[in-house]
Short mmCIF file of C-alpha atoms in Angstrom, two decimals:
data_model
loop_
_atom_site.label_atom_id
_atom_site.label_comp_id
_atom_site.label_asym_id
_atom_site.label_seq_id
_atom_site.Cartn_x
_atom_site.Cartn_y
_atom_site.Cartn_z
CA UNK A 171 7.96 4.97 37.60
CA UNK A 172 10.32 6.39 34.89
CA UNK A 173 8.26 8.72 32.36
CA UNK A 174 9.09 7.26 28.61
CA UNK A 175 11.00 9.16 26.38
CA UNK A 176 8.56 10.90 23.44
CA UNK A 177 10.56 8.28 21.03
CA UNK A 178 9.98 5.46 23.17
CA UNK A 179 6.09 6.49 22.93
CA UNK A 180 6.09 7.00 19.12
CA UNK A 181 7.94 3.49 18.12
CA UNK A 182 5.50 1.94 20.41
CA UNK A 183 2.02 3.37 19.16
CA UNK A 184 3.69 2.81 15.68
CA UNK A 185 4.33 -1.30 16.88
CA UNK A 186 0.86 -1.58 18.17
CA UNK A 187 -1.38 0.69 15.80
CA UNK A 188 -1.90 -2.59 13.26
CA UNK A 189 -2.58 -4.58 16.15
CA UNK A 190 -4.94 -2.66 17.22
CA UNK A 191 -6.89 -2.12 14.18
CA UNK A 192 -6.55 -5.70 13.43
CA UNK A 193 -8.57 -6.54 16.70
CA UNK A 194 -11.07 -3.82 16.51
CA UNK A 195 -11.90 -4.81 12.29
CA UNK A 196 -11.93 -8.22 13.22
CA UNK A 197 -14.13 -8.22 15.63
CA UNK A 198 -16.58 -4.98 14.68
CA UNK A 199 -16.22 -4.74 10.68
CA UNK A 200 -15.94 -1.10 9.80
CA UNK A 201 -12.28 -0.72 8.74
CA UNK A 202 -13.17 3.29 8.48
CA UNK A 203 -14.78 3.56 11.24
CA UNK A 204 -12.08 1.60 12.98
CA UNK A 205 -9.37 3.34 11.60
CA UNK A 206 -10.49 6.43 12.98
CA UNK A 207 -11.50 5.31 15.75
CA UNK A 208 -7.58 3.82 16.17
CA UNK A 209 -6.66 7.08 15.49
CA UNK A 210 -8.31 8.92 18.30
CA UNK A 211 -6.55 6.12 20.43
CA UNK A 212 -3.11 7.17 19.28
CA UNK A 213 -3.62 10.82 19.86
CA UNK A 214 -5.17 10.39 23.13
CA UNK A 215 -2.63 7.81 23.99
CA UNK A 216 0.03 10.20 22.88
CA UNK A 217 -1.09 13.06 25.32
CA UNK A 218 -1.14 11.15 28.20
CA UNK A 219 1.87 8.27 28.07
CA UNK A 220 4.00 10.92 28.60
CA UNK A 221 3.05 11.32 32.59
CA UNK A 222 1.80 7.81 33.11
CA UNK A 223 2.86 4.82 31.19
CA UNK A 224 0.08 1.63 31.32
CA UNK A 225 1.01 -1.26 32.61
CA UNK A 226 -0.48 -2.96 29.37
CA UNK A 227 -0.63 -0.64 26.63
CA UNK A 228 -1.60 -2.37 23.73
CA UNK A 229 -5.16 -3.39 26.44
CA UNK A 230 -4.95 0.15 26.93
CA UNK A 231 -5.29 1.09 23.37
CA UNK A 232 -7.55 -1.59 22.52
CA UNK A 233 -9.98 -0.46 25.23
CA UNK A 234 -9.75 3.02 24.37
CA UNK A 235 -10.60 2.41 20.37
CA UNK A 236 -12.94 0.28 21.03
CA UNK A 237 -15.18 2.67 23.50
CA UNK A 238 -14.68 5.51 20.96
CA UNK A 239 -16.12 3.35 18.16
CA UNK A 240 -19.22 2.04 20.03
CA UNK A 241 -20.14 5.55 21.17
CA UNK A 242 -19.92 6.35 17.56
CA UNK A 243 -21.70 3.42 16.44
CA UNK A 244 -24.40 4.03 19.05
CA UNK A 245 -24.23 8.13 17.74
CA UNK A 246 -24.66 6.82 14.26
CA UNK A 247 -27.45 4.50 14.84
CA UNK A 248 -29.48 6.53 16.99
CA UNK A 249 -29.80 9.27 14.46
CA UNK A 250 -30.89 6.72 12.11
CA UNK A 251 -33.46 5.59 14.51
CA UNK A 252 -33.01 2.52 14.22
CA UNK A 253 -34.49 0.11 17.01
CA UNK A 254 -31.18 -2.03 17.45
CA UNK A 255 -27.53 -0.62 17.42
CA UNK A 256 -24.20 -3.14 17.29
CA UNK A 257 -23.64 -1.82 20.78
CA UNK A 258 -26.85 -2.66 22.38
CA UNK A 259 -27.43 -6.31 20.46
CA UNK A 260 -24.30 -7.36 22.39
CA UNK A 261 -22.71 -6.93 25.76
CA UNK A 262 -20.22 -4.60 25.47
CA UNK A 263 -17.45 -6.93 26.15
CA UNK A 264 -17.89 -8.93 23.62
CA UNK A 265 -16.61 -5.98 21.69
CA UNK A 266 -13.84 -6.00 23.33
CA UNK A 267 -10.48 -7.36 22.11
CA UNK A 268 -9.52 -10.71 23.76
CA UNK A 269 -7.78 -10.64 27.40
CA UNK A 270 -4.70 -7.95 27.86
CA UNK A 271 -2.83 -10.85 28.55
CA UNK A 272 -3.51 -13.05 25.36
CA UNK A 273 -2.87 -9.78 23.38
CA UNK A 274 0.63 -8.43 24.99
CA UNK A 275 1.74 -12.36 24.58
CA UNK A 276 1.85 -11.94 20.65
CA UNK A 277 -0.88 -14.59 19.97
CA UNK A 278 -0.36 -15.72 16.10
CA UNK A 279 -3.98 -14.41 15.39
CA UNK A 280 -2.53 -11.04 16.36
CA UNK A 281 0.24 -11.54 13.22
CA UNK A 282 -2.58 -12.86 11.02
CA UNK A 283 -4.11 -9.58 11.94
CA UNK A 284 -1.14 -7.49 10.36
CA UNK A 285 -1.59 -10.00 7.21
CA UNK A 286 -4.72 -9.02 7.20
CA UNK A 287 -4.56 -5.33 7.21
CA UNK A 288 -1.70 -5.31 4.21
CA UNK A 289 -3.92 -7.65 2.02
CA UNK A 290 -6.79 -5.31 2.96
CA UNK A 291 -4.82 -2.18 2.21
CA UNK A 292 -3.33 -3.66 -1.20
CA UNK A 293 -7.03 -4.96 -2.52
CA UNK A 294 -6.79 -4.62 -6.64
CA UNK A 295 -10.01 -2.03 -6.40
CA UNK A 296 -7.90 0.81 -5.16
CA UNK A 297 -5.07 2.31 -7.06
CA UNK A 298 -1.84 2.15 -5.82
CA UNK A 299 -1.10 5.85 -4.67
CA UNK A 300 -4.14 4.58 -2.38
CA UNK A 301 -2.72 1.31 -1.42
CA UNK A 302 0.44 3.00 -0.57
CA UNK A 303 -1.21 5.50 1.75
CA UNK A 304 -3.70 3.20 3.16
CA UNK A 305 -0.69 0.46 3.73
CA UNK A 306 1.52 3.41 5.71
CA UNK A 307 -1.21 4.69 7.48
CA UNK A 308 -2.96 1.54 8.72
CA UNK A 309 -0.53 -0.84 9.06
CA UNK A 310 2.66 1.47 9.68
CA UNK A 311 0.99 3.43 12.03
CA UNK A 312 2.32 6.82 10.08
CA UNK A 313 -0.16 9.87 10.52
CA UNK A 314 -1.49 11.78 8.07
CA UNK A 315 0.98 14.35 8.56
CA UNK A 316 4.34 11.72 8.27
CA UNK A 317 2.67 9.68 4.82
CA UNK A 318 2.18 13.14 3.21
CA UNK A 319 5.45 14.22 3.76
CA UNK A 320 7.33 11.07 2.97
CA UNK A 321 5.19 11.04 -0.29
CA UNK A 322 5.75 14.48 -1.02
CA UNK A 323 2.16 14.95 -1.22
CA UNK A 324 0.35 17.97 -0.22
CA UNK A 325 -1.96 16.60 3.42
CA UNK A 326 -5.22 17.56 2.25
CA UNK A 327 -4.62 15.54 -0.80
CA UNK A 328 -3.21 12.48 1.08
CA UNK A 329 -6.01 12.32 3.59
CA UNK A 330 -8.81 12.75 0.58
CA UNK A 331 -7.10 9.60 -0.93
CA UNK A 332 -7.44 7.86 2.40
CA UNK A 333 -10.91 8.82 2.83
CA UNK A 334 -11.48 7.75 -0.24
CA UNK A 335 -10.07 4.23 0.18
CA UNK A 336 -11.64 3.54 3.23
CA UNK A 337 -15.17 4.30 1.38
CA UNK A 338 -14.18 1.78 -1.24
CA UNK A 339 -13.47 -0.75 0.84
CA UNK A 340 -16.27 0.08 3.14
CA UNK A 341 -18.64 -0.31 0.44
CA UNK A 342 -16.81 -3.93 -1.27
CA UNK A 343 -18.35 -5.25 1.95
CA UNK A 344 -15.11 -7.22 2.21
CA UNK A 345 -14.67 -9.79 5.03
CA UNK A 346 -11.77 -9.07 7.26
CA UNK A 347 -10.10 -12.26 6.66
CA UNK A 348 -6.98 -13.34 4.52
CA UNK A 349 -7.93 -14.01 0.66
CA UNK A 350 -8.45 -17.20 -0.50
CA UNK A 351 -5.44 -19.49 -0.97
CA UNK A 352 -6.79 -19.02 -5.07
CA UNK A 353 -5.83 -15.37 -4.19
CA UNK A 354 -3.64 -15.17 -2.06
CA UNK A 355 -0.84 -15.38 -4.72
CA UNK A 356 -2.09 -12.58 -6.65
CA UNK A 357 -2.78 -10.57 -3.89
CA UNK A 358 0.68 -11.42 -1.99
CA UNK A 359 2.33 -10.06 -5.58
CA UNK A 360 0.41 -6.53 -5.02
CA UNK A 361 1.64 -6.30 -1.19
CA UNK A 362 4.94 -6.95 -2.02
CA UNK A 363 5.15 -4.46 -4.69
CA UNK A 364 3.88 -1.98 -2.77
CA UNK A 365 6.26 -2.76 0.33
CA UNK A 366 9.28 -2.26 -2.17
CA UNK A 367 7.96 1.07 -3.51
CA UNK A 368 7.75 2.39 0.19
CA UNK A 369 11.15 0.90 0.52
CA UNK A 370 12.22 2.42 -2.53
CA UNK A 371 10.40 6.05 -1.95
CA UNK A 372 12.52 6.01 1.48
CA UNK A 373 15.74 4.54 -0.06
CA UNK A 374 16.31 6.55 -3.04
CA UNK A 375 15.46 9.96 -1.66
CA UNK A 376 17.92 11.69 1.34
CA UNK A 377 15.84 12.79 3.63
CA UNK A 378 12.81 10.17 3.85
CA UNK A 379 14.67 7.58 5.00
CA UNK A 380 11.83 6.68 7.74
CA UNK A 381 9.97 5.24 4.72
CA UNK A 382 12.69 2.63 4.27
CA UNK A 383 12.37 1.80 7.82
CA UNK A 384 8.82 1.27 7.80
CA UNK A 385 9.08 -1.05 4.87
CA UNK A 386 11.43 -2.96 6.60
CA UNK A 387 9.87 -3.38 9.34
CA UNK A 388 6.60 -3.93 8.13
CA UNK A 389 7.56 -6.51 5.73
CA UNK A 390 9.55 -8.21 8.57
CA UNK A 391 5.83 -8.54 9.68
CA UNK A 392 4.79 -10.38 6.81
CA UNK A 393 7.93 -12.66 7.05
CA UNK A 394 6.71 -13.95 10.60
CA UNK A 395 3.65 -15.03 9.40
CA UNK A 396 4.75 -15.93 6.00
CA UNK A 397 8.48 -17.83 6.89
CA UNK A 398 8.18 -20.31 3.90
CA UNK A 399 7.26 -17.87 1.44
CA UNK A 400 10.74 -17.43 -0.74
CA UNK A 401 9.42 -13.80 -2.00
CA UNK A 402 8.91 -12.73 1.24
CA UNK A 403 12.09 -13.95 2.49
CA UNK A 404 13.80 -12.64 -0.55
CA UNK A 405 12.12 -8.67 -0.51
CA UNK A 406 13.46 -8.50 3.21
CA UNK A 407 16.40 -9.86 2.16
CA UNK A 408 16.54 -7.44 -0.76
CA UNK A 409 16.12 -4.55 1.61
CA UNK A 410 18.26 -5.00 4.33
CA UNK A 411 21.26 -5.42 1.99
CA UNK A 412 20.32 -2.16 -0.09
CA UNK A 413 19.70 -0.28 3.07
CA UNK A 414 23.10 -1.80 4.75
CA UNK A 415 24.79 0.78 2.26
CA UNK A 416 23.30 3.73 3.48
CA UNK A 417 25.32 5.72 5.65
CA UNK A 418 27.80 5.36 2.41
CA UNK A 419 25.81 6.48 -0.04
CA UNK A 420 26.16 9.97 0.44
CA UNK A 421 29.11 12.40 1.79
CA UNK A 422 27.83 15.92 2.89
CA UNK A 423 24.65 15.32 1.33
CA UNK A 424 26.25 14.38 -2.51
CA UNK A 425 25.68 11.01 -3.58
CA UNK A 426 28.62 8.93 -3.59
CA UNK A 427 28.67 6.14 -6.33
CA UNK A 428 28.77 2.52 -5.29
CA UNK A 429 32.36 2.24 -6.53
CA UNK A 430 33.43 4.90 -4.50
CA UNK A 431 31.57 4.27 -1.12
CA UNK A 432 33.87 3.87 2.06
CA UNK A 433 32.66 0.02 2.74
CA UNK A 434 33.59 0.01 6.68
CA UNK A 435 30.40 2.31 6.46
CA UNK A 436 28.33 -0.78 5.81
CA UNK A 437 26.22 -2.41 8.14
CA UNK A 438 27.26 -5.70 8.65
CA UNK A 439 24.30 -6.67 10.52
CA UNK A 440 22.17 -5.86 7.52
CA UNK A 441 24.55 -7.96 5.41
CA UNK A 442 24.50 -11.06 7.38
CA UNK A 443 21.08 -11.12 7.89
CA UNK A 444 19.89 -10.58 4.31
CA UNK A 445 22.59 -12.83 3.08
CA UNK A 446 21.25 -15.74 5.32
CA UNK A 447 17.35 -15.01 4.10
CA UNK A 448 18.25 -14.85 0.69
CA UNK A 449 20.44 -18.26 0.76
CA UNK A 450 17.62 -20.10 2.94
CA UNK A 451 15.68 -18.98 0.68
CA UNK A 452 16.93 -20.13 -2.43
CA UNK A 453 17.97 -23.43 -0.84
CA UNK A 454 14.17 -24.13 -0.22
CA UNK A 455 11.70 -22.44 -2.08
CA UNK A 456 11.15 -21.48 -6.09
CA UNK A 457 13.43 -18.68 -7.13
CA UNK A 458 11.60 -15.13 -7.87
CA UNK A 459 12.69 -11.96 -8.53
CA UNK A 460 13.30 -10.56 -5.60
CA UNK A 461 15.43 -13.36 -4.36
CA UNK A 462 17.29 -12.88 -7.12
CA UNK A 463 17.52 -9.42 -6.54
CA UNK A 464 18.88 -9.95 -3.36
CA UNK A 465 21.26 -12.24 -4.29
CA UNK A 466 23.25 -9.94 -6.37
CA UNK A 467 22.79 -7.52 -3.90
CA UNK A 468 24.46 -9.86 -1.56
CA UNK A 469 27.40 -10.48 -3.68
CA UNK A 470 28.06 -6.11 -4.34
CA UNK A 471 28.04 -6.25 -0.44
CA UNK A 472 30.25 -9.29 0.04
CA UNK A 473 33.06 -8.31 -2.09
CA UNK A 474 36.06 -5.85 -0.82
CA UNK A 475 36.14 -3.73 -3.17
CA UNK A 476 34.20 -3.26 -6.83
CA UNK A 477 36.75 -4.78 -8.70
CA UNK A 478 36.64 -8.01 -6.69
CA UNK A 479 33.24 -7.85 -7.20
CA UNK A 480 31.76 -11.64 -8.69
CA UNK A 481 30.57 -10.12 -12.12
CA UNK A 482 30.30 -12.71 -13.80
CA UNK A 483 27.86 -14.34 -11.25
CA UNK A 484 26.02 -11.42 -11.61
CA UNK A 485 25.68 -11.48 -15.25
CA UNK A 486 24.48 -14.77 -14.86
CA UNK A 487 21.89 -14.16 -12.12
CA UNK A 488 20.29 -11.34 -14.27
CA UNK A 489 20.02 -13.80 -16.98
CA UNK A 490 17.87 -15.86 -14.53
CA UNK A 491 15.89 -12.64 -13.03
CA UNK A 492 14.96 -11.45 -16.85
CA UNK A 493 13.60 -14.93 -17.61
CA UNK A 494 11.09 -14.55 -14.72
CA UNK A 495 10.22 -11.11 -15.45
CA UNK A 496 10.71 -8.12 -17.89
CA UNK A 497 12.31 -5.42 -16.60
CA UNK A 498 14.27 -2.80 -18.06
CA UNK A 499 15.72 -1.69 -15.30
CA UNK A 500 17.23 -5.36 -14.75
CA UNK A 501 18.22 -5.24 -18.72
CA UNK A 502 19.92 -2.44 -17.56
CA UNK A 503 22.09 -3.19 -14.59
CA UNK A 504 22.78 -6.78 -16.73
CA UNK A 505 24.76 -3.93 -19.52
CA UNK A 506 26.42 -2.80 -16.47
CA UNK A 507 27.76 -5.58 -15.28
CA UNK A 508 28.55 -7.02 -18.82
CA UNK A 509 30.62 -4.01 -19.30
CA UNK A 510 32.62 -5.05 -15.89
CA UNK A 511 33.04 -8.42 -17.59
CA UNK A 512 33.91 -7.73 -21.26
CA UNK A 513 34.37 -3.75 -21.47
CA UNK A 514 32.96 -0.49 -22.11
CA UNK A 515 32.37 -1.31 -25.86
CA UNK A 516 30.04 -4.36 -24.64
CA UNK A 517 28.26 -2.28 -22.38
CA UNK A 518 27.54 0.17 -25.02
CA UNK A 519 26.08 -2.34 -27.54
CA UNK A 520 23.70 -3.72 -25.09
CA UNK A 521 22.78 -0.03 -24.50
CA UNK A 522 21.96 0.58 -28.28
CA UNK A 523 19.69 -2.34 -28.38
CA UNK A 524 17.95 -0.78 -24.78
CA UNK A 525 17.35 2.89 -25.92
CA UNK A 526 14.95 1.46 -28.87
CA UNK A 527 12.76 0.46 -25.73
CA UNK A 528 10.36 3.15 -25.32
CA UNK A 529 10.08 2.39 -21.66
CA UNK A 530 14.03 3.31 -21.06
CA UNK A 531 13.83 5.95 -24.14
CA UNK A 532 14.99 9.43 -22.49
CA UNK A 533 15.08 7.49 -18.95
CA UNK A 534 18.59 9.72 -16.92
CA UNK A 535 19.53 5.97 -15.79
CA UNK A 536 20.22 4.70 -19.34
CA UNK A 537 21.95 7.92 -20.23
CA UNK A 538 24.12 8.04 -16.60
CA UNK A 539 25.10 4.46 -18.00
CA UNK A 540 26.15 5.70 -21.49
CA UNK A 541 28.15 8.52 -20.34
CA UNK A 542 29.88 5.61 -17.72
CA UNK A 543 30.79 3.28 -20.46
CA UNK A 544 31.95 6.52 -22.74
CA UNK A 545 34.13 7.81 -19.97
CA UNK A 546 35.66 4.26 -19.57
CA UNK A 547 36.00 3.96 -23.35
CA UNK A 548 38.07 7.29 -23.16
CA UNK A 549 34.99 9.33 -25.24
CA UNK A 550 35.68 12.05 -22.94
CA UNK A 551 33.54 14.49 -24.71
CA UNK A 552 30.78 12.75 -25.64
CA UNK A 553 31.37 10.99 -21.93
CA UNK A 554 30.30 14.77 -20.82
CA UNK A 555 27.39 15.50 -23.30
CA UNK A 556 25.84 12.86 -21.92
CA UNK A 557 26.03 13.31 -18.17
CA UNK A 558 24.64 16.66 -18.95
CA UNK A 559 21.64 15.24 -20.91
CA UNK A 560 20.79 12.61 -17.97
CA UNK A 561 21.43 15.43 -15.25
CA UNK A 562 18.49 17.08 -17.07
CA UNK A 563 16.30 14.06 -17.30
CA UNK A 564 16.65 12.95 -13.91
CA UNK A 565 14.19 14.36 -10.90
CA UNK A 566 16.57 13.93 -8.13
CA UNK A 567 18.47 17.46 -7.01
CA UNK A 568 21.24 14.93 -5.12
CA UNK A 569 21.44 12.74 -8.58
CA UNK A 570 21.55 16.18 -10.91
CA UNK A 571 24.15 17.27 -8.93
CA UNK A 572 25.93 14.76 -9.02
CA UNK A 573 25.75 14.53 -12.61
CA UNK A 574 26.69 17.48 -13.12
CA UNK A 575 29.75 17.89 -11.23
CA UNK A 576 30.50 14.19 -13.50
CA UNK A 577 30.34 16.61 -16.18
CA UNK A 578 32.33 19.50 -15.20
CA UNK A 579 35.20 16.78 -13.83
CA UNK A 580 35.14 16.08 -18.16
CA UNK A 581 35.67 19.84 -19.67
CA UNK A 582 38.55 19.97 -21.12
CA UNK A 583 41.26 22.14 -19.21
CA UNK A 584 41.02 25.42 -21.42
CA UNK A 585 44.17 26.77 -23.23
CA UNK A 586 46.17 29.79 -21.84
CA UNK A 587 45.03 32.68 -24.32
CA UNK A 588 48.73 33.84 -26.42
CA UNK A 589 50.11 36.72 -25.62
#
């Protein structure tokens, strides 16, 4: 037998950790105590994969949690003296999760499972630094360790906000089951929105890029048991062709603007996939944002170069995406592309009208626009004053950087002194 590689190990506990938990919550209750009982799995499965692989891991794992729970449940029970315990009341394999067999063969109760878990995760008592962790940690399979460095939170802080979910939902006394179909469509909204923040936490920063693989791949979950949902379709969509420009996006570790990215960089895999979810989509289902999102995604990624670039379709879908929802940020990018269609000078009007939004007042991303549309307009100067103003607004060190050096490409060349 050929000993797995430490990757091979990790991607698979991270595939089957939601599975697991699903099985174990759905058939004991106790999403904390599950969790952590899923957790011991992991690590011991961790130490000992390496020597000897099992022939059915995911039975492996199950078996595993499920014997650390019970022994726990029975430890829990007996020093409450109580008379019955879960594991006495029933044979112990009814505990157990259904045959190996029927679990390693993908059964769809084991995707409803994974539903499950991100409705769970994303209920509208916790807050959403909580959903977020809770989502990454139960259904993504991170550890502690990964979430709190992704989030750029300090551990002990991360895991008290997991504890602290788990004891909220332990006490709701909710059912592991999906929502109601009432509230499902709420609910769906929340897990959504916090798949695209993971996607987005990953995406934007350089060096947490695993968060933007997670997202994808755990919303690629909720697309197999959701296929006819458009928004679900179109967030997938949405981040495959955002992340298909990532190995262009930066050059040395400097951000390189979209105009300027080296487009053979781009993977085409990404774009052809998204582009066919997004235009299924579309085709079938009621438009939402993030189909529409995607869409003009697809069109940056389908055109050669910037300026052959469909503007004017893209003016035209942010009309439609501001009519469903409003967003700044989308009022925003519609000023940018207005300016590709009619000029700096448009752009710039549309931006006067924005900045008396207090949600986009002192915001670097309406200032990195200004100083754009200045530059273009030949306000060279000004052009400068204002790169340096959203260079000190913004959080990012890549983005200030880059900002700055936007600014020091404007000074104007200094005269030789007279002699």
């Amino acid at each position: 037998m050929t000993a797995p590689t430490v990757e091979r190990i990790e991607d698979l506990l991270r595939e089957l950790a939601p599975r697991v938990l699903g099985a174990l919550v759905r058939r004991y209750g106790h999403f904390d105590a599950c969790e952590d009982a899923v957790q011991e799995a992991l690590l011991a499965a961790s130490q000992q994969w390496p020597t000897e692989l099992p022939d059915n891991p995911l039975a492996w794992l199950i078996r595993v949690a499920s014997r650390r729970l019970t022994d726990e449940l029975r430890s829990e029970q007996a020093r409450r003296r109580r008379e019955e315990t879960v594991a006495t009341q029933v044979p112990l394999d009814h505990y157990l999760a259904p045959s190996a067999e029927g679990e390693a063969a993908g059964k769809p109760e084991d995707q409803d499972d994974a539903l499950i878990l991100l409705f769970l995760c994303c209920h509208p008592s916790l807050p959403r630094p909580s959903q977020l962790a809770l989502t990454l940690r139960a259904v993504g399979g991170l550890s502690t360790e990964e979430i709190a460095r992704g989030l750029l939170v300090p551990e002990e802080t991360l895991r008290k906000r997991i504890t602290r979910a788990k004891q909220t939902i332990k006490k709701s006394g909710l059912p592991f089951r999906l929502p109601p179909a009432a509230e499902r469509a709420e609910r769906l909204a929340a897990v959504l929105q916090v798949l695209y923040l993971i996607f987005n936490e990953g995406y934007t920063s350089l060096d947490r890029s695993e968060l933007a693989d997670e997202a994808i791949r755990i919303t690629r979950l909720a697309y197999a048991v959701l296929p006819d949902d458009g928004e679900v379709a179109g967030l997938l969509a949405l981040m495959l062709l955002t992340d298909a420009r990532r190995a262009a996006r930066t050059d040395d570790g400097e951000l390189v603007p979209l105009d300027q990215q080296d487009r053979a960089k781009w993977n085409r895999a990404y774009i052809a996939e998204g582009t066919a979810l997004v235009t299924d989509a579309m085709s079938r289902t009621a438009l939402g944002p993030y189909q529409l999102q995607a869409a003009i995604a697809a069109l940056h990624d389908e055109a050669e170069t910037t300026d052959a670039t469909d503007w004017r379709q893209i003016v035209g879908l942010y009309d439609l995406l501001l009519k469903l929802s409003d967003n700044p940020i989308a009022q925003l990018n519609r000023a940018v592309a207005v300016a590709r269609v009619l000029g700096p000078k448009a752009g710039l009007d549309l931006l006067d009208e924005l900045g008396k939004d207090p949600r986009l007042a002192n915001h670097h991303r309406l200032e990195t626009a200004r100083a754009h549309f200045l530059e273009q307009a030949g306000e060279l100067q000004e052009a400068r004053e204002h790169y340096l103003k959203a260079a000190r607004l913004t959080t990012s060190q890549p983005e200030r950087r880059h900002l700055n050096a936007r600014a020091v490409a404007l000074e104007a060349p200094r005269k030789p002194r007279s002699t």
